Amino acid sequence: MASTRYASDRGLTSRMLVTMFLLGLVYVVFVTAFFVISPQFGAIALVIALAFLFAQYFFSDKLTMFAMHGRTVSPEEAPELHGVIDRICAMSDAPKPRVAVADTDVPNAFATGRNQKKAVVCVTTGLLRRLDPVELEGVLAHEMAHVAHKDVAVMTIASFLGICAGLITRFGLEWGLWGGFNRRDNDQNTGMILLAVVAVSAVAYAVSFLLTRALSRYRELSADRAAALLTGRPSALASALTKVSGEIARIPTNDLRQAQAFNAFFFTPAFGKGFTISHLFSTHPSLDRRLAQLSKISDQLSRGV
């Protein structure tokens, strides 16, 4: 972050730090509980979770690009897209990421990669068809802010506890249902330990899930703010948000369902018109909240604040 010209936000940064602290606290409680209850049972799930974390951290760019059917494009193949990226790199003093395109009509964009050297910024063909160059610049500045903020690495690490707790919960339930209890009908201690393991894991998963979603919403607001201040055009980003949200509502439901697995990566979530979800479970802030923040930034810029 220090090597780029993306503006920081102390308020959002402090909230993200508090969320990360709470995640760490839950992790400490989780590990301590397992040490007291049954350290042997959690060891296998912990090793598997570490393997998932390793793969997600080091191969996130390749895995996401493969899943989204994205392909890297050269300046000759996509001169306008590369031109916008080059302008943002010049404004932000950031290294140029790889540029990719995903052939889908769902209008969206995402950034992936654990650091700036491994970063990829990908846009869909649906987004390229719908946005003008100024709106596209706002969206891509938002995605490159995620790269500058190291959001992929942060969210990968933050999600580790949830992955670990979820695996232990699943393994515990399957072990109990498919033989754990049947093999030891007379061993009440084993059953009690198993129930305690599942209960602790389920609680840890639920709490970490909520905290990770809150962290995801903060990083989206932070990327919006950084992009708006960098380009000096918060209205362009607001226009892109409004347009993309409206266009997504017109996309066929089957296409949206295929894209929803990647909502945490996307510029705006792939939910159709009429979709309602609790704020606590959302990966993104509401459209109204994002537009309100951009309107506030626009007022500040107009007054020279």
Tab-separated table of C-alpha atoms in Angstrom:
chain	number	residue	atom	x	y	z
A	1	MET	CA	0.000	0.000	0.000
A	2	ALA	CA	2.865	2.378	0.813
A	3	SER	CA	4.357	1.946	-2.662
A	4	THR	CA	1.263	3.241	-4.481
A	5	ARG	CA	-0.708	6.478	-4.548
A	6	TYR	CA	-3.957	4.883	-3.473
A	7	ALA	CA	-5.387	6.855	-0.558
A	8	SER	CA	-5.748	5.137	2.781
A	9	ASP	CA	-8.783	5.373	5.043
A	10	ARG	CA	-8.028	5.296	8.761
A	11	GLY	CA	-11.641	4.676	9.693
A	12	LEU	CA	-12.068	1.661	7.450
A	13	THR	CA	-8.567	0.432	8.234
A	14	SER	CA	-9.256	0.531	11.978
A	15	ARG	CA	-12.497	-1.396	11.493
A	16	MET	CA	-10.687	-4.022	9.433
A	17	LEU	CA	-7.989	-4.314	12.110
A	18	VAL	CA	-10.614	-4.761	14.818
A	19	THR	CA	-12.317	-7.448	12.731
A	20	MET	CA	-9.002	-9.232	12.176
A	21	PHE	CA	-8.275	-9.014	15.911
A	22	LEU	CA	-11.646	-10.582	16.704
A	23	LEU	CA	-10.969	-13.337	14.168
A	24	GLY	CA	-7.650	-13.989	15.846
A	25	LEU	CA	-9.346	-14.077	19.237
A	26	VAL	CA	-11.878	-16.628	17.990
A	27	TYR	CA	-9.007	-18.672	16.571
A	28	VAL	CA	-7.191	-18.677	19.942
A	29	VAL	CA	-10.359	-19.769	21.747
A	30	PHE	CA	-10.960	-22.423	19.084
A	31	VAL	CA	-7.457	-23.912	19.386
A	32	THR	CA	-7.539	-23.756	23.192
A	33	ALA	CA	-10.879	-25.559	23.271
A	34	PHE	CA	-9.507	-28.320	21.071
A	35	PHE	CA	-6.431	-28.652	23.258
A	36	VAL	CA	-8.725	-29.180	26.235
A	37	ILE	CA	-11.284	-31.426	24.500
A	38	SER	CA	-9.463	-33.590	21.969
A	39	PRO	CA	-6.299	-32.368	20.227
A	40	GLN	CA	-5.918	-35.622	18.289
A	41	PHE	CA	-9.273	-35.282	16.567
A	42	GLY	CA	-8.566	-31.793	15.216
A	43	ALA	CA	-5.057	-32.596	14.002
A	44	ILE	CA	-6.164	-34.283	10.780
A	45	ALA	CA	-8.653	-31.551	9.905
A	46	LEU	CA	-6.029	-28.912	10.716
A	47	VAL	CA	-3.542	-30.478	8.299
A	48	ILE	CA	-6.195	-30.613	5.561
A	49	ALA	CA	-7.193	-26.996	6.246
A	50	LEU	CA	-3.547	-25.923	6.015
A	51	ALA	CA	-3.320	-27.647	2.643
A	52	PHE	CA	-6.402	-25.744	1.458
A	53	LEU	CA	-4.919	-22.488	2.754
A	54	PHE	CA	-1.623	-23.166	0.976
A	55	ALA	CA	-3.360	-23.918	-2.331
A	56	GLN	CA	-5.698	-20.932	-2.044
A	57	TYR	CA	-2.878	-18.540	-1.140
A	58	PHE	CA	-0.289	-19.582	-3.703
A	59	PHE	CA	-2.570	-20.601	-6.573
A	60	SER	CA	-5.544	-18.249	-6.123
A	61	ASP	CA	-4.880	-16.497	-9.438
A	62	LYS	CA	-4.712	-19.726	-11.431
A	63	LEU	CA	-7.676	-21.350	-9.674
A	64	THR	CA	-9.936	-18.315	-10.066
A	65	MET	CA	-8.996	-17.762	-13.697
A	66	PHE	CA	-9.600	-21.430	-14.465
A	67	ALA	CA	-12.982	-21.435	-12.732
A	68	MET	CA	-14.079	-18.238	-14.500
A	69	HIS	CA	-12.723	-19.354	-17.884
A	70	GLY	CA	-10.626	-16.206	-18.030
A	71	ARG	CA	-7.762	-15.783	-20.463
A	72	THR	CA	-4.891	-13.334	-20.496
A	73	VAL	CA	-5.068	-10.844	-23.360
A	74	SER	CA	-2.251	-8.876	-24.959
A	75	PRO	CA	-2.303	-5.134	-25.766
A	76	GLU	CA	-2.853	-6.071	-29.408
A	77	GLU	CA	-5.931	-8.158	-28.534
A	78	ALA	CA	-7.498	-5.595	-26.182
A	79	PRO	CA	-5.877	-2.186	-26.762
A	80	GLU	CA	-8.626	-0.131	-25.044
A	81	LEU	CA	-8.644	-2.331	-21.966
A	82	HIS	CA	-4.862	-2.205	-21.676
A	83	GLY	CA	-4.971	1.536	-22.219
A	84	VAL	CA	-7.262	2.018	-19.216
A	85	ILE	CA	-5.054	-0.219	-17.058
A	86	ASP	CA	-1.958	1.709	-18.162
A	87	ARG	CA	-3.576	5.028	-17.143
A	88	ILE	CA	-4.463	3.685	-13.719
A	89	CYS	CA	-0.948	2.339	-13.239
A	90	ALA	CA	0.465	5.754	-14.154
A	91	MET	CA	-1.887	7.511	-11.709
A	92	SER	CA	-1.312	5.053	-8.862
A	93	ASP	CA	2.380	4.342	-9.452
A	94	ALA	CA	1.534	0.642	-9.219
A	95	PRO	CA	3.063	-2.172	-11.297
A	96	LYS	CA	0.888	-3.354	-14.147
A	97	PRO	CA	-1.038	-6.557	-13.431
A	98	ARG	CA	-1.809	-9.203	-15.991
A	99	VAL	CA	-4.933	-8.284	-17.942
A	100	ALA	CA	-7.566	-10.905	-18.665
A	101	VAL	CA	-11.029	-11.284	-20.143
A	102	ALA	CA	-13.737	-13.813	-19.229
A	103	ASP	CA	-16.263	-14.633	-21.925
A	104	THR	CA	-19.578	-14.264	-20.070
A	105	ASP	CA	-22.492	-11.875	-20.396
A	106	VAL	CA	-22.604	-11.286	-16.617
A	107	PRO	CA	-21.232	-7.713	-16.343
A	108	ASN	CA	-18.519	-7.827	-13.705
A	109	ALA	CA	-14.815	-7.649	-12.926
A	110	PHE	CA	-12.467	-9.093	-10.343
A	111	ALA	CA	-8.852	-9.027	-9.212
A	112	THR	CA	-6.902	-11.964	-7.851
A	113	GLY	CA	-3.347	-12.859	-6.914
A	114	ARG	CA	-1.603	-12.828	-3.542
A	115	ASN	CA	0.603	-9.819	-4.350
A	116	GLN	CA	1.252	-7.232	-7.059
A	117	LYS	CA	3.651	-9.497	-8.944
A	118	LYS	CA	1.022	-12.247	-9.204
A	119	ALA	CA	-1.959	-9.938	-9.692
A	120	VAL	CA	-4.523	-10.444	-12.435
A	121	VAL	CA	-7.339	-8.030	-13.251
A	122	CYS	CA	-10.094	-9.695	-15.237
A	123	VAL	CA	-13.198	-8.168	-16.814
A	124	THR	CA	-16.076	-9.946	-18.456
A	125	THR	CA	-17.119	-9.353	-22.040
A	126	GLY	CA	-20.526	-8.368	-20.655
A	127	LEU	CA	-18.931	-5.517	-18.700
A	128	LEU	CA	-16.891	-4.307	-21.675
A	129	ARG	CA	-20.035	-4.111	-23.807
A	130	ARG	CA	-21.992	-2.073	-21.257
A	131	LEU	CA	-19.623	0.504	-19.773
A	132	ASP	CA	-18.106	3.574	-21.362
A	133	PRO	CA	-14.336	4.197	-20.922
A	134	VAL	CA	-14.766	6.535	-17.934
A	135	GLU	CA	-17.009	4.059	-16.077
A	136	LEU	CA	-14.639	1.217	-16.939
A	137	GLU	CA	-11.744	3.218	-15.503
A	138	GLY	CA	-13.611	3.559	-12.203
A	139	VAL	CA	-14.283	-0.170	-12.008
A	140	LEU	CA	-10.709	-1.132	-12.858
A	141	ALA	CA	-9.324	1.417	-10.385
A	142	HIS	CA	-11.522	-0.283	-7.764
A	143	GLU	CA	-10.132	-3.713	-8.668
A	144	MET	CA	-6.540	-2.484	-8.659
A	145	ALA	CA	-7.165	-0.957	-5.227
A	146	HIS	CA	-7.856	-4.500	-4.015
A	147	VAL	CA	-4.431	-5.475	-5.334
A	148	ALA	CA	-2.772	-2.496	-3.645
A	149	HIS	CA	-4.535	-3.315	-0.370
A	150	LYS	CA	-3.420	-6.984	-0.592
A	151	ASP	CA	-7.051	-7.979	-0.130
A	152	VAL	CA	-6.691	-11.447	-1.653
A	153	ALA	CA	-3.983	-12.368	0.851
A	154	VAL	CA	-5.930	-10.800	3.732
A	155	MET	CA	-9.176	-12.595	2.923
A	156	THR	CA	-7.379	-15.907	2.346
A	157	ILE	CA	-5.792	-15.754	5.784
A	158	ALA	CA	-9.010	-14.494	7.384
A	159	SER	CA	-11.002	-17.391	5.938
A	160	PHE	CA	-8.615	-20.042	7.298
A	161	LEU	CA	-10.406	-20.418	10.635
A	162	GLY	CA	-13.759	-20.865	8.904
A	163	ILE	CA	-12.331	-23.524	6.580
A	164	CYS	CA	-10.739	-25.368	9.483
A	165	ALA	CA	-13.836	-25.216	11.698
A	166	GLY	CA	-16.105	-26.211	8.827
A	167	LEU	CA	-13.997	-29.264	8.003
A	168	ILE	CA	-13.854	-30.379	11.628
A	169	THR	CA	-17.634	-29.969	11.969
A	170	ARG	CA	-18.224	-32.011	8.839
A	171	PHE	CA	-15.738	-34.741	9.741
A	172	GLY	CA	-17.133	-34.935	13.257
A	173	LEU	CA	-20.709	-35.351	12.066
A	174	GLU	CA	-19.780	-37.950	9.431
A	175	TRP	CA	-17.609	-39.901	11.850
A	176	GLY	CA	-20.412	-39.972	14.397
A	177	LEU	CA	-23.102	-40.912	11.894
A	178	TRP	CA	-21.116	-43.548	10.015
A	179	GLY	CA	-19.455	-45.498	12.752
A	180	GLY	CA	-18.040	-43.406	15.564
A	181	PHE	CA	-20.986	-44.053	17.858
A	182	ASN	CA	-21.762	-47.573	16.603
A	183	ARG	CA	-18.269	-48.855	17.260
A	184	ARG	CA	-18.254	-47.528	20.806
A	185	ASP	CA	-21.799	-47.760	22.035
A	186	ASN	CA	-20.597	-48.266	25.596
A	187	ASP	CA	-18.093	-45.436	25.568
A	188	GLN	CA	-20.084	-42.378	26.605
A	189	ASN	CA	-16.934	-40.310	26.957
A	190	THR	CA	-16.145	-40.701	23.272
A	191	GLY	CA	-19.629	-39.547	22.330
A	192	MET	CA	-19.447	-36.549	24.615
A	193	ILE	CA	-16.037	-35.555	23.258
A	194	LEU	CA	-17.324	-35.839	19.701
A	195	LEU	CA	-20.365	-33.697	20.449
A	196	ALA	CA	-18.187	-31.096	22.157
A	197	VAL	CA	-15.829	-30.997	19.157
A	198	VAL	CA	-18.702	-30.517	16.716
A	199	ALA	CA	-20.318	-27.847	18.900
A	200	VAL	CA	-17.120	-25.824	19.335
A	201	SER	CA	-16.331	-26.097	15.608
A	202	ALA	CA	-19.842	-25.068	14.585
A	203	VAL	CA	-19.764	-21.988	16.837
A	204	ALA	CA	-16.279	-21.031	15.621
A	205	TYR	CA	-17.404	-21.433	12.006
A	206	ALA	CA	-20.499	-19.274	12.515
A	207	VAL	CA	-18.602	-16.464	14.255
A	208	SER	CA	-15.702	-16.498	11.774
A	209	PHE	CA	-18.193	-16.521	8.885
A	210	LEU	CA	-19.859	-13.339	10.146
A	211	LEU	CA	-16.542	-11.608	10.846
A	212	THR	CA	-15.112	-12.544	7.447
A	213	ARG	CA	-18.197	-11.199	5.683
A	214	ALA	CA	-17.908	-7.956	7.643
A	215	LEU	CA	-14.250	-7.709	6.637
A	216	SER	CA	-15.228	-8.279	3.001
A	217	ARG	CA	-17.736	-5.416	3.140
A	218	TYR	CA	-15.140	-3.074	4.647
A	219	ARG	CA	-12.628	-3.885	1.918
A	220	GLU	CA	-15.218	-3.124	-0.774
A	221	LEU	CA	-15.919	0.292	0.730
A	222	SER	CA	-12.196	0.920	1.040
A	223	ALA	CA	-11.615	-0.003	-2.616
A	224	ASP	CA	-14.501	2.257	-3.715
A	225	ARG	CA	-13.058	5.175	-1.780
A	226	ALA	CA	-9.498	4.617	-2.997
A	227	ALA	CA	-10.622	4.341	-6.627
A	228	ALA	CA	-12.820	7.462	-6.415
A	229	LEU	CA	-10.014	9.565	-4.931
A	230	LEU	CA	-7.412	8.240	-7.360
A	231	THR	CA	-9.435	8.961	-10.497
A	232	GLY	CA	-11.109	12.077	-9.088
A	233	ARG	CA	-14.363	10.832	-10.601
A	234	PRO	CA	-16.551	9.240	-7.924
A	235	SER	CA	-19.577	9.894	-10.135
A	236	ALA	CA	-18.150	7.569	-12.799
A	237	LEU	CA	-17.786	4.739	-10.301
A	238	ALA	CA	-21.291	5.445	-8.983
A	239	SER	CA	-22.635	5.326	-12.535
A	240	ALA	CA	-20.871	2.008	-13.161
A	241	LEU	CA	-22.245	0.544	-9.926
A	242	THR	CA	-25.794	1.614	-10.773
A	243	LYS	CA	-25.548	0.391	-14.347
A	244	VAL	CA	-23.996	-2.973	-13.486
A	245	SER	CA	-26.493	-3.626	-10.683
A	246	GLY	CA	-29.369	-2.880	-13.040
A	247	GLU	CA	-27.950	-4.989	-15.865
A	248	ILE	CA	-27.313	-7.963	-13.589
A	249	ALA	CA	-31.032	-8.012	-12.791
A	250	ARG	CA	-31.667	-8.723	-16.488
A	251	ILE	CA	-29.250	-11.665	-16.714
A	252	PRO	CA	-30.897	-15.138	-16.886
A	253	THR	CA	-31.163	-16.822	-13.490
A	254	ASN	CA	-29.086	-19.844	-14.528
A	255	ASP	CA	-26.173	-17.615	-15.539
A	256	LEU	CA	-26.390	-15.738	-12.244
A	257	ARG	CA	-26.356	-18.961	-10.238
A	258	GLN	CA	-23.145	-20.049	-11.965
A	259	ALA	CA	-21.522	-16.707	-11.144
A	260	GLN	CA	-22.674	-16.429	-7.515
A	261	ALA	CA	-19.872	-18.674	-6.268
A	262	PHE	CA	-17.451	-15.860	-7.157
A	263	ASN	CA	-19.372	-12.993	-5.521
A	264	ALA	CA	-16.595	-12.399	-2.991
A	265	PHE	CA	-14.230	-11.609	-5.889
A	266	PHE	CA	-16.625	-9.544	-8.010
A	267	PHE	CA	-16.974	-5.785	-8.323
A	268	THR	CA	-20.634	-6.161	-7.397
A	269	PRO	CA	-22.484	-9.361	-6.385
A	270	ALA	CA	-24.307	-11.371	-9.041
A	271	PHE	CA	-27.783	-11.268	-7.515
A	272	GLY	CA	-30.861	-10.690	-9.571
A	273	LYS	CA	-33.630	-8.151	-9.052
A	274	GLY	CA	-35.708	-8.768	-5.978
A	275	PHE	CA	-33.007	-10.758	-4.172
A	276	THR	CA	-32.965	-9.996	-0.444
A	277	ILE	CA	-30.300	-11.041	1.999
A	278	SER	CA	-29.399	-10.038	5.515
A	279	HIS	CA	-26.652	-7.442	5.712
A	280	LEU	CA	-24.749	-9.685	8.110
A	281	PHE	CA	-24.360	-12.400	5.469
A	282	SER	CA	-23.469	-10.216	2.480
A	283	THR	CA	-19.988	-10.044	0.940
A	284	HIS	CA	-20.676	-6.497	-0.326
A	285	PRO	CA	-22.205	-3.376	1.198
A	286	SER	CA	-25.615	-2.405	-0.112
A	287	LEU	CA	-25.734	-0.360	-3.295
A	288	ASP	CA	-27.252	2.553	-1.361
A	289	ARG	CA	-24.375	2.573	1.116
A	290	ARG	CA	-21.765	2.501	-1.650
A	291	LEU	CA	-23.493	5.296	-3.558
A	292	ALA	CA	-23.832	7.366	-0.376
A	293	GLN	CA	-20.095	7.082	0.274
A	294	LEU	CA	-19.280	8.081	-3.314
A	295	SER	CA	-21.672	11.043	-3.092
A	296	LYS	CA	-19.923	12.183	0.082
A	297	ILE	CA	-16.525	11.915	-1.621
A	298	SER	CA	-17.849	13.881	-4.597
A	299	ASP	CA	-18.981	16.669	-2.254
A	300	GLN	CA	-15.595	16.693	-0.544
A	301	LEU	CA	-13.739	16.919	-3.856
A	302	SER	CA	-15.976	19.731	-5.080
A	303	ARG	CA	-15.203	21.713	-1.916
A	304	GLY	CA	-11.494	20.916	-2.173
A	305	VAL	CA	-11.483	19.064	1.147
